Coordinates of N, CA and C in Angstrom, one line a residue:
M213 N -91.8 37.5 -5.7 CA -91.2 36.3 -6.3 C -91.2 35.2 -5.2
S214 N -91.6 34.0 -5.6 CA -91.7 32.9 -4.7 C -90.4 32.3 -4.3
I215 N -90.3 31.6 -3.2 CA -89.0 31.1 -2.7 C -88.5 30.0 -3.7
N216 N -89.4 29.2 -4.3 CA -89.0 28.2 -5.3 C -88.4 28.8 -6.5
I217 N -89.0 29.9 -7.0 CA -88.4 30.6 -8.2 C -87.0 31.2 -7.9
K218 N -86.9 31.8 -6.7 CA -85.6 32.3 -6.3 C -84.5 31.2 -6.2
R219 N -84.9 30.0 -5.7 CA -84.0 28.9 -5.6 C -83.6 28.4 -7.0
R220 N -84.6 28.4 -7.9 CA -84.3 28.0 -9.2 C -83.3 28.9 -9.9
L221 N -83.6 30.2 -9.8 CA -82.7 31.2 -10.4 C -81.3 31.1 -9.8
L222 N -81.2 30.9 -8.4 CA -79.9 30.8 -7.8 C -79.1 29.6 -8.3
L223 N -79.9 28.5 -8.4 CA -79.3 27.2 -8.8 C -78.8 27.4 -10.3
G224 N -79.6 28.1 -11.1 CA -79.2 28.3 -12.5 C -77.9 29.1 -12.6
A225 N -77.8 30.1 -11.8 CA -76.6 31.0 -11.8 C -75.4 30.2 -11.4
V226 N -75.5 29.4 -10.3 CA -74.4 28.6 -9.8 C -74.0 27.6 -10.9
M227 N -74.9 26.9 -11.6 CA -74.6 26.0 -12.6 C -73.9 26.7 -13.8
A228 N -74.4 27.8 -14.2 CA -73.8 28.6 -15.3 C -72.4 28.9 -14.9
G229 N -72.1 29.3 -13.7 CA -70.8 29.7 -13.3 C -69.8 28.5 -13.3
L230 N -70.4 27.3 -12.9 CA -69.6 26.1 -12.9 C -69.2 25.7 -14.3
L231 N -70.2 25.8 -15.2 CA -70.0 25.4 -16.6 C -69.0 26.3 -17.3
A232 N -69.1 27.6 -16.9 CA -68.1 28.6 -17.5 C -66.7 28.3 -17.0
G233 N -66.6 27.9 -15.7 CA -65.3 27.6 -15.1 C -64.7 26.4 -15.8
L234 N -65.6 25.3 -16.0 CA -65.1 24.1 -16.7 C -64.7 24.4 -18.1
G235 N -65.4 25.3 -18.7 CA -65.1 25.6 -20.1 C -63.7 26.3 -20.2
I236 N -63.4 27.2 -19.3 CA -62.1 27.9 -19.2 C -61.0 26.9 -19.0
M237 N -61.3 26.0 -18.0 CA -60.3 25.0 -17.7 C -60.0 24.1 -18.8
G238 N -61.1 23.8 -19.6 CA -61.0 22.9 -20.7 C -60.1 23.6 -21.8
I239 N -60.3 24.9 -22.0 CA -59.5 25.6 -23.0 C -58.0 25.6 -22.5
R240 N -57.8 25.9 -21.2 CA -56.4 25.9 -20.7 C -55.8 24.6 -20.9
A241 N -56.5 23.5 -20.6 CA -55.9 22.2 -20.7 C -55.6 21.8 -22.1
A242 N -56.3 22.4 -23.0 CA -56.1 22.1 -24.4 C -55.0 22.9 -25.1
M243 N -54.6 23.9 -24.4 CA -53.5 24.8 -25.0 C -52.2 24.0 -25.0
P244 N -51.5 24.0 -26.1 CA -50.2 23.2 -26.1 C -49.1 24.0 -25.4
G245 N -48.2 23.2 -24.9 CA -47.0 23.8 -24.3 C -46.0 24.1 -25.4
P246 N -44.9 24.7 -25.0 CA -43.8 25.0 -25.9 C -43.3 23.8 -26.6
V247 N -43.1 23.9 -27.9 CA -42.6 22.8 -28.7 C -41.1 22.6 -28.4
P248 N -40.7 21.4 -28.1 CA -39.2 21.1 -27.9 C -38.4 21.5 -29.1
V249 N -37.2 22.0 -28.9 CA -36.3 22.4 -30.0 C -35.3 21.2 -30.1
T250 N -35.1 20.7 -31.3 CA -34.2 19.7 -31.6 C -33.2 20.1 -32.6
Y251 N -31.9 19.9 -32.3 CA -30.8 20.2 -33.2 C -30.3 18.8 -33.7
N252 N -30.6 18.5 -35.0 CA -30.1 17.2 -35.5 C -29.1 17.4 -36.6
F253 N -28.7 18.6 -36.9 CA -27.6 18.9 -37.8 C -27.8 18.5 -39.3
D254 N -29.0 18.0 -39.6 CA -29.2 17.5 -40.9 C -29.2 18.6 -42.0
H255 N -29.4 19.8 -41.6 CA -29.4 20.9 -42.6 C -28.1 21.7 -42.5
D256 N -27.2 21.2 -41.7 CA -25.8 21.9 -41.7 C -24.9 21.3 -42.7
K257 N -24.0 22.1 -43.2 CA -23.0 21.6 -44.2 C -21.9 20.8 -43.6
V258 N -21.7 19.7 -44.3 CA -20.6 18.7 -43.9 C -19.3 19.5 -43.9
G259 N -18.5 19.3 -42.9 CA -17.2 19.9 -42.8 C -17.2 21.2 -42.1
R260 N -18.4 21.8 -41.8 CA -18.5 23.1 -41.1 C -18.9 22.9 -39.7
T261 N -18.6 23.9 -38.9 CA -19.2 24.0 -37.5 C -20.7 24.2 -37.6
P262 N -21.5 23.5 -36.8 CA -23.0 23.7 -36.9 C -23.4 25.2 -36.7
V263 N -24.3 25.6 -37.5 CA -24.8 27.0 -37.4 C -25.6 27.1 -36.1
D264 N -25.7 28.3 -35.6 CA -26.4 28.6 -34.3 C -25.7 28.0 -33.1
F265 N -24.4 27.7 -33.2 CA -23.6 27.2 -32.1 C -22.3 28.0 -32.0
T266 N -21.7 28.1 -30.8 CA -20.5 28.7 -30.6 C -19.5 27.8 -29.9
S267 N -18.3 27.6 -30.4 CA -17.3 26.8 -29.8 C -16.4 27.5 -28.8
S268 N -16.1 26.9 -27.7 CA -15.2 27.5 -26.7 C -14.5 26.3 -26.0
V269 N -13.7 26.7 -25.0 CA -13.0 25.7 -24.3 C -12.8 26.1 -22.8
T270 N -13.0 25.2 -21.9 CA -12.7 25.4 -20.5 C -11.4 24.7 -20.2
G271 N -10.6 25.4 -19.4 CA -9.3 24.8 -19.0 C -8.2 25.2 -19.9
D272 N -7.3 24.3 -20.2 CA -6.0 24.5 -21.0 C -6.2 24.0 -22.4
G273 N -5.2 24.3 -23.2 CA -5.2 23.7 -24.5 C -6.1 24.5 -25.5
P274 N -6.1 24.0 -26.8 CA -6.8 24.7 -27.8 C -8.3 24.4 -27.7
P275 N -9.1 25.3 -28.3 CA -10.6 24.9 -28.4 C -10.8 23.7 -29.3
G276 N -11.9 23.1 -29.1 CA -12.2 21.9 -29.9 C -12.5 22.3 -31.4
K277 N -12.4 21.3 -32.2 CA -12.8 21.4 -33.6 C -14.1 20.7 -33.8
W278 N -15.2 21.4 -33.9 CA -16.5 20.8 -34.1 C -16.9 20.9 -35.5
V279 N -17.2 19.7 -36.2 CA -17.6 19.7 -37.6 C -18.8 18.8 -37.8
V280 N -19.5 19.1 -38.8 CA -20.6 18.2 -39.2 C -20.1 17.1 -40.1
Q281 N -20.4 15.9 -39.8 CA -20.0 14.7 -40.6 C -21.2 13.9 -41.0
E282 N -21.1 13.2 -42.1 CA -22.1 12.2 -42.4 C -21.8 10.9 -41.7
M283 N -22.8 10.2 -41.1 CA -22.6 9.0 -40.4 C -23.7 8.1 -40.6
A284 N -23.4 6.9 -41.1 CA -24.5 5.9 -41.5 C -25.4 5.5 -40.4
D285 N -24.9 5.4 -39.2 CA -25.7 5.0 -38.1 C -26.2 6.1 -37.2
A286 N -26.3 7.3 -37.8 CA -26.8 8.5 -37.0 C -28.2 8.2 -36.5
P287 N -28.5 8.6 -35.3 CA -29.9 8.3 -34.8 C -31.0 8.9 -35.6
S288 N -30.8 10.0 -36.3 CA -31.8 10.6 -37.2 C -31.1 11.2 -38.3
G289 N -31.6 11.1 -39.5 CA -31.0 11.6 -40.7 C -29.6 10.9 -40.9
N290 N -28.7 11.7 -41.5 CA -27.3 11.1 -41.6 C -26.2 12.1 -41.2
H291 N -26.6 13.2 -40.6 CA -25.6 14.2 -40.2 C -25.5 14.2 -38.6
V292 N -24.2 14.3 -38.2 CA -24.0 14.4 -36.7 C -22.9 15.5 -36.5
A293 N -22.8 16.0 -35.3 CA -21.7 16.9 -34.9 C -20.6 16.2 -34.2
V294 N -19.4 16.3 -34.7 CA -18.3 15.6 -34.1 C -17.2 16.5 -33.6
Q295 N -16.7 16.3 -32.4 CA -15.5 17.0 -31.9 C -14.3 16.1 -32.3
V296 N -13.5 16.6 -33.3 CA -12.5 15.8 -34.0 C -11.1 16.1 -33.5
D297 N -10.8 17.1 -32.7 CA -9.5 17.5 -32.3 C -9.0 16.6 -31.2
A298 N -8.1 15.8 -31.4 CA -7.6 14.8 -30.3 C -6.4 15.4 -29.6
D299 N -6.4 16.7 -29.3 CA -5.3 17.2 -28.5 C -5.2 16.5 -27.2
T300 N -4.0 16.2 -26.7 CA -3.9 15.4 -25.5 C -3.8 16.2 -24.2
T301 N -4.0 17.5 -24.2 CA -4.0 18.3 -23.0 C -5.1 17.7 -22.0
D302 N -4.7 17.3 -20.9 CA -5.6 16.6 -20.0 C -6.7 17.5 -19.5
Y303 N -6.4 18.7 -18.9 CA -7.4 19.5 -18.4 C -7.9 20.5 -19.5
R304 N -8.6 19.9 -20.4 CA -9.1 20.6 -21.6 C -10.5 20.1 -21.9
F305 N -11.5 21.0 -21.9 CA -12.9 20.6 -22.0 C -13.5 21.5 -23.2
P306 N -13.4 21.0 -24.4 CA -14.1 21.7 -25.5 C -15.6 21.7 -25.3
V307 N -16.2 22.8 -25.6 CA -17.7 22.9 -25.5 C -18.3 23.5 -26.8
L308 N -19.5 23.1 -27.1 CA -20.2 23.7 -28.2 C -21.6 24.1 -27.7
I309 N -21.8 25.4 -27.7 CA -23.0 25.9 -27.0 C -24.1 26.4 -28.0
A310 N -25.3 26.0 -27.8 CA -26.4 26.6 -28.6 C -26.6 28.1 -28.3
N311 N -26.6 28.9 -29.4 CA -26.7 30.3 -29.2 C -28.1 30.8 -28.7
K312 N -29.1 30.1 -29.0 CA -30.5 30.5 -28.7 C -31.0 29.9 -27.4
G313 N -31.7 30.7 -26.6 CA -32.4 30.2 -25.5 C -31.6 30.1 -24.2
E314 N -32.2 30.6 -23.1 CA -31.7 30.4 -21.8 C -32.8 29.8 -21.0
Y315 N -32.4 28.8 -20.2 CA -33.4 27.9 -19.5 C -33.1 27.9 -18.1
G316 N -34.1 28.0 -17.2 CA -34.0 27.8 -15.8 C -34.4 26.3 -15.6
D317 N -35.7 26.1 -15.4 CA -36.2 24.7 -15.4 C -36.0 24.2 -16.8
V318 N -35.4 23.0 -16.9 CA -35.1 22.5 -18.3 C -35.1 21.0 -18.4
D319 N -35.5 20.5 -19.5 CA -35.5 19.1 -19.8 C -34.6 19.0 -21.1
V320 N -33.4 18.5 -21.0 CA -32.5 18.5 -22.2 C -31.9 17.1 -22.3
S321 N -31.7 16.7 -23.6 CA -31.2 15.4 -23.8 C -30.3 15.4 -25.1
V322 N -29.4 14.5 -25.3 CA -28.6 14.3 -26.5 C -28.2 12.9 -26.6
K323 N -28.0 12.5 -27.9 CA -27.4 11.2 -28.2 C -26.0 11.4 -28.5
G324 N -25.1 10.6 -27.9 CA -23.7 10.7 -28.1 C -23.0 9.3 -28.3
K325 N -21.9 9.4 -29.0 CA -21.2 8.1 -29.3 C -19.7 8.4 -29.2
S326 N -19.0 7.7 -28.4 CA -17.5 7.8 -28.2 C -16.9 7.0 -29.4
I327 N -16.0 7.8 -30.1 CA -15.3 7.2 -31.2 C -13.9 6.8 -30.9
S328 N -13.2 7.6 -30.2 CA -11.8 7.3 -29.8 C -11.4 8.2 -28.6
G329 N -10.2 7.9 -28.1 CA -9.6 8.7 -27.0 C -8.8 7.8 -26.1
K330 N -7.5 8.1 -26.0 CA -6.6 7.3 -25.1 C -6.6 7.9 -23.7
I331 N -6.7 9.2 -23.6 CA -6.7 9.8 -22.2 C -8.1 9.8 -21.7
D332 N -9.1 10.1 -22.6 CA -10.5 10.2 -22.1 C -11.4 9.9 -23.2
Q333 N -12.6 9.5 -22.9 CA -13.7 9.3 -23.9 C -15.0 9.8 -23.2
G334 N -15.0 11.1 -23.0 CA -16.1 11.8 -22.3 C -17.2 12.3 -23.2
I335 N -18.4 11.8 -23.0 CA -19.6 12.3 -23.8 C -20.3 13.3 -22.8
G336 N -20.4 14.6 -23.1 CA -20.9 15.5 -22.1 C -22.1 16.3 -22.6
L337 N -23.0 16.6 -21.7 CA -24.2 17.4 -21.9 C -24.2 18.6 -21.0
V338 N -24.1 19.8 -21.5 CA -24.0 21.0 -20.7 C -25.4 21.6 -20.5
F339 N -25.7 22.2 -19.3 CA -26.9 22.9 -19.1 C -26.6 24.1 -18.1
R340 N -27.5 25.1 -18.1 CA -27.3 26.3 -17.3 C -25.9 26.9 -17.5
F341 N -25.5 27.0 -18.8 CA -24.2 27.5 -19.2 C -24.3 29.1 -19.1
R342 N -23.4 29.6 -18.2 CA -23.3 31.1 -18.1 C -22.2 31.6 -18.9
D343 N -21.0 31.0 -18.8 CA -19.9 31.3 -19.7 C -19.0 30.1 -19.7
H344 N -17.8 30.1 -20.4 CA -17.0 28.9 -20.5 C -16.4 28.5 -19.2
K345 N -16.5 29.2 -18.1 CA -16.0 28.8 -16.8 C -17.1 28.5 -15.8
S346 N -18.4 28.7 -16.2 CA -19.5 28.6 -15.3 C -20.7 27.8 -15.9
Y347 N -20.8 26.6 -15.5 CA -22.0 25.8 -16.0 C -22.0 24.4 -15.3
Y348 N -23.1 23.7 -15.6 CA -23.2 22.3 -15.2 C -22.9 21.4 -16.4
V349 N -22.4 20.2 -16.1 CA -22.2 19.2 -17.2 C -22.4 17.8 -16.6
V350 N -23.2 17.0 -17.3 CA -23.2 15.6 -16.9 C -22.5 14.8 -18.1
R351 N -21.7 13.9 -17.7 CA -20.9 13.2 -18.7 C -20.8 11.7 -18.5
A352 N -20.8 10.9 -19.6 CA -20.6 9.5 -19.5 C -19.2 9.2 -20.1
N353 N -18.4 8.3 -19.4 CA -17.0 8.0 -19.9 C -16.9 6.6 -20.2
A354 N -16.5 6.3 -21.5 CA -16.4 5.0 -22.0 C -15.1 4.3 -21.6
L355 N -14.1 5.0 -21.1 CA -12.9 4.4 -20.6 C -13.1 4.0 -19.1
E356 N -13.9 4.8 -18.4 CA -14.0 4.6 -16.9 C -15.3 3.9 -16.6
D357 N -16.3 3.8 -17.5 CA -17.6 3.2 -17.2 C -18.2 3.9 -16.0
N358 N -18.4 5.2 -16.1 CA -19.1 5.9 -15.1 C -19.9 7.1 -15.7
F359 N -20.8 7.6 -14.9 CA -21.7 8.7 -15.3 C -21.6 9.7 -14.2
R360 N -21.1 10.9 -14.4 CA -20.9 11.9 -13.4 C -21.5 13.3 -13.7
L361 N -21.8 14.0 -12.6 CA -22.4 15.3 -12.7 C -21.4 16.3 -12.0
Y362 N -21.1 17.3 -12.8 CA -20.1 18.3 -12.3 C -20.7 19.7 -12.4
K363 N -20.1 20.6 -11.7 CA -20.3 22.0 -11.9 C -18.9 22.6 -12.2
M364 N -18.9 23.6 -13.1 CA -17.7 24.3 -13.4 C -17.8 25.7 -12.7
V365 N -16.9 25.9 -11.8 CA -16.9 27.2 -11.0 C -15.5 27.9 -11.3
N366 N -15.6 29.0 -12.0 CA -14.4 29.7 -12.3 C -13.4 28.8 -13.1
G367 N -13.9 27.9 -13.9 CA -13.1 27.0 -14.7 C -12.6 25.8 -13.9
K368 N -13.0 25.6 -12.7 CA -12.6 24.4 -11.9 C -13.7 23.4 -11.9
R369 N -13.4 22.2 -12.3 CA -14.4 21.1 -12.3 C -14.6 20.5 -11.0
I370 N -15.9 20.5 -10.5 CA -16.2 20.0 -9.2 C -17.3 18.9 -9.3
Q371 N -17.0 17.7 -9.0 CA -18.0 16.6 -9.0 C -18.9 16.7 -7.8
F372 N -20.2 16.5 -8.0 CA -21.1 16.5 -6.8 C -22.1 15.3 -6.8
A373 N -22.0 14.5 -7.9 CA -22.8 13.3 -7.9 C -22.3 12.4 -9.0
G374 N -22.6 11.1 -8.9 CA -22.2 10.2 -9.9 C -22.7 8.8 -9.7
A375 N -22.5 7.9 -10.7 CA -22.9 6.5 -10.7 C -22.0 5.7 -11.6
N376 N -21.8 4.4 -11.3 CA -21.1 3.5 -12.2 C -22.1 2.9 -13.2
V377 N -21.7 2.8 -14.5 CA -22.5 2.2 -15.5 C -21.7 1.9 -16.7
K378 N -22.0 0.8 -17.4 CA -21.3 0.5 -18.6 C -21.5 1.4 -19.7
V379 N -20.4 2.0 -20.3 CA -20.5 3.0 -21.4 C -19.7 2.4 -22.5
A380 N -20.4 1.9 -23.6 CA -19.7 1.2 -24.7 C -19.2 2.2 -25.7
T381 N -17.9 2.0 -26.2 CA -17.4 2.7 -27.3 C -18.1 2.4 -28.6
N382 N -18.2 3.3 -29.5 CA -18.8 3.1 -30.8 C -20.2 2.6 -30.7
Q383 N -20.9 3.1 -29.7 CA -22.3 2.8 -29.6 C -23.1 4.0 -29.1
W384 N -24.2 4.3 -29.7 CA -25.0 5.5 -29.3 C -25.6 5.3 -27.9
H385 N -25.4 6.4 -27.1 CA -26.1 6.4 -25.8 C -26.9 7.7 -25.7
T386 N -27.9 7.7 -24.8 CA -28.7 8.9 -24.6 C -28.4 9.5 -23.2
L387 N -28.1 10.7 -23.1 CA -27.9 11.5 -21.9 C -29.1 12.4 -21.7
R388 N -29.7 12.5 -20.6 CA -30.8 13.4 -20.3 C -30.7 14.0 -19.0
V389 N -31.1 15.3 -18.9 CA -31.1 16.0 -17.6 C -32.5 16.7 -17.5
V390 N -33.1 16.5 -16.3 CA -34.3 17.3 -15.9 C -33.9 18.1 -14.7
A391 N -33.9 19.4 -14.8 CA -33.5 20.3 -13.7 C -34.6 21.2 -13.4
I392 N -35.2 21.1 -12.2 CA -36.2 22.0 -11.7 C -35.8 22.6 -10.4
G393 N -35.6 23.9 -10.5 CA -35.0 24.6 -9.3 C -33.6 24.0 -9.0
D394 N -33.4 23.6 -7.8 CA -32.1 23.1 -7.4 C -32.1 21.5 -7.5
H395 N -33.2 20.9 -8.0 CA -33.3 19.5 -8.1 C -32.9 19.1 -9.5
I396 N -31.9 18.2 -9.6 CA -31.3 17.8 -10.9 C -31.3 16.2 -10.9
V397 N -32.0 15.7 -12.0 CA -32.1 14.3 -12.2 C -31.4 14.0 -13.5
C398 N -30.5 13.0 -13.6 CA -29.8 12.7 -14.8 C -30.0 11.3 -15.2
Y399 N -30.3 11.1 -16.5 CA -30.7 9.8 -17.0 C -29.6 9.3 -18.0
F400 N -29.3 8.0 -18.0 CA -28.4 7.4 -18.9 C -29.1 6.3 -19.6
D401 N -29.3 6.4 -20.9 CA -30.1 5.4 -21.7 C -31.4 5.1 -21.0
G402 N -32.1 6.2 -20.6 CA -33.5 6.1 -20.1 C -33.6 5.8 -18.6
K403 N -32.5 5.5 -17.9 CA -32.5 5.1 -16.5 C -32.0 6.3 -15.7
P404 N -32.8 6.7 -14.6 CA -32.4 7.7 -13.7 C -31.3 7.3 -12.8
L405 N -30.1 7.7 -13.0 CA -28.9 7.2 -12.2 C -28.4 8.3 -11.2
I406 N -28.8 9.5 -11.4 CA -28.3 10.6 -10.5 C -29.5 11.4 -10.1
D407 N -29.6 11.6 -8.8 CA -30.6 12.5 -8.2 C -30.0 13.4 -7.2
A408 N -29.8 14.7 -7.5 CA -29.0 15.6 -6.7 C -29.7 16.9 -6.5
H409 N -29.2 17.7 -5.6 CA -29.6 19.1 -5.4 C -28.4 20.0 -5.4
E410 N -28.5 21.1 -6.2 CA -27.3 22.0 -6.3 C -27.9 23.3 -6.8
K411 N -27.5 24.4 -6.2 CA -28.1 25.7 -6.6 C -27.1 26.8 -7.0
T412 N -25.9 26.4 -7.4 CA -25.0 27.4 -7.9 C -25.5 28.2 -9.1
Y413 N -26.1 27.5 -10.1 CA -26.6 28.2 -11.3 C -28.1 27.9 -11.4
T414 N -28.8 29.0 -11.8 CA -30.3 28.9 -11.9 C -30.8 28.9 -13.3
K415 N -30.0 29.4 -14.2 CA -30.4 29.3 -15.6 C -29.2 29.5 -16.6
G416 N -29.4 29.2 -17.8 CA -28.3 29.3 -18.8 C -28.6 28.5 -20.1
K417 N -27.6 28.5 -20.9 CA -27.8 27.8 -22.2 C -27.5 26.3 -22.1
V418 N -27.6 25.6 -23.2 CA -27.3 24.2 -23.3 C -26.3 23.9 -24.4
G419 N -25.7 22.8 -24.3 CA -24.7 22.4 -25.3 C -24.0 21.1 -25.1
L420 N -22.9 20.9 -25.8 CA -22.2 19.7 -25.9 C -20.8 19.9 -25.3
W421 N -20.1 18.8 -24.8 CA -18.9 18.9 -24.1 C -18.1 17.6 -24.3
T422 N -16.8 17.7 -24.3 CA -15.9 16.6 -24.3 C -14.7 16.9 -23.4
K423 N -13.8 16.0 -23.4 CA -12.6 16.2 -22.5 C -11.3 15.6 -23.3
A424 N -10.2 16.4 -23.1 CA -8.9 16.0 -23.6 C -9.0 15.5 -25.1
D425 N -8.5 14.3 -25.3 CA -8.4 13.8 -26.7 C -9.7 13.0 -27.2
S426 N -10.8 13.2 -26.4 CA -12.0 12.5 -26.8 C -12.5 12.9 -28.2
V427 N -12.7 12.0 -29.0 CA -13.4 12.2 -30.3 C -14.8 11.6 -30.2
I428 N -15.8 12.5 -30.2 CA -17.2 12.2 -29.8 C -18.1 12.7 -30.9
A429 N -19.1 11.9 -31.2 CA -20.2 12.3 -32.1 C -21.5 12.5 -31.3
F430 N -22.2 13.6 -31.8 CA -23.5 13.9 -31.1 C -24.6 14.1 -32.1
D431 N -25.8 13.8 -31.7 CA -27.0 14.0 -32.5 C -28.2 14.3 -31.6
D432 N -29.2 14.9 -32.2 CA -30.5 15.1 -31.6 C -30.4 15.8 -30.2
L433 N -29.7 16.9 -30.1 CA -29.8 17.7 -28.9 C -31.2 18.3 -28.8
T434 N -31.9 17.9 -27.8 CA -33.3 18.3 -27.7 C -33.5 19.0 -26.3
V435 N -34.2 20.2 -26.4 CA -34.4 21.0 -25.2 C -35.8 21.5 -25.1
S436 N -36.4 21.4 -23.9 CA -37.7 22.0 -23.6 C -37.8 22.3 -22.1
T437 N -39.0 22.8 -21.7 CA -39.2 22.9 -20.3 C -39.8 21.6 -19.8
P438 N -39.6 21.3 -18.5 CA -40.1 20.1 -18.0 C -41.6 19.9 -18.2
N439 N -41.9 18.7 -18.5 CA -43.3 18.3 -18.8 C -43.9 19.1 -20.0
N440 N -43.0 19.8 -20.7 CA -43.4 20.5 -21.9 C -44.5 21.6 -21.5
E441 N -44.2 22.2 -20.3 CA -45.2 23.3 -19.8 C -44.6 24.6 -19.9

């Protein structure tokens, strides 16, 4: 076999390998990531606790009362989940946790609206929930005009990051968390206001949170893995 023929055969084999590799990469690139899960409560019955969720409380006082209500200005559909129990116990944190899914790296968001509260008006988004005493929560407060990131450790609330921002009552706001490893970035109405590192909890469930006498409406709790990968 001549040298030229050998070179041509070798070149052909190399090109075939490259094309095969590109084909595989093309298939992988085209494969869709996990579809985000959104809870919009539109199929839940009015007056009932949302299905696929569990209510609990951190701290003192009674658990919250979470019910589905019709709301004309709901961000999607006309159903929202509302924590309606205005018990005035100060160190009381009602939570409503989605039963399905545990997430390590997570991209989770929710739309929340503060309706009332004399002691507090806290709109909270829970992530990496282990139990009612162990989780992270980012919350926006319409009485204090701030946005803070906490961890609950054995039921004790510990702030480790925060920012000041205008939080209007009776107006929908969007809270979002992107947590990858120990890196946590929190967004308020699309703006990244908190960038922190914390490694107490590595995975857990997601959910909703309020404080004390806060009456808060929630809609469109959406969870996926970062970059939908």
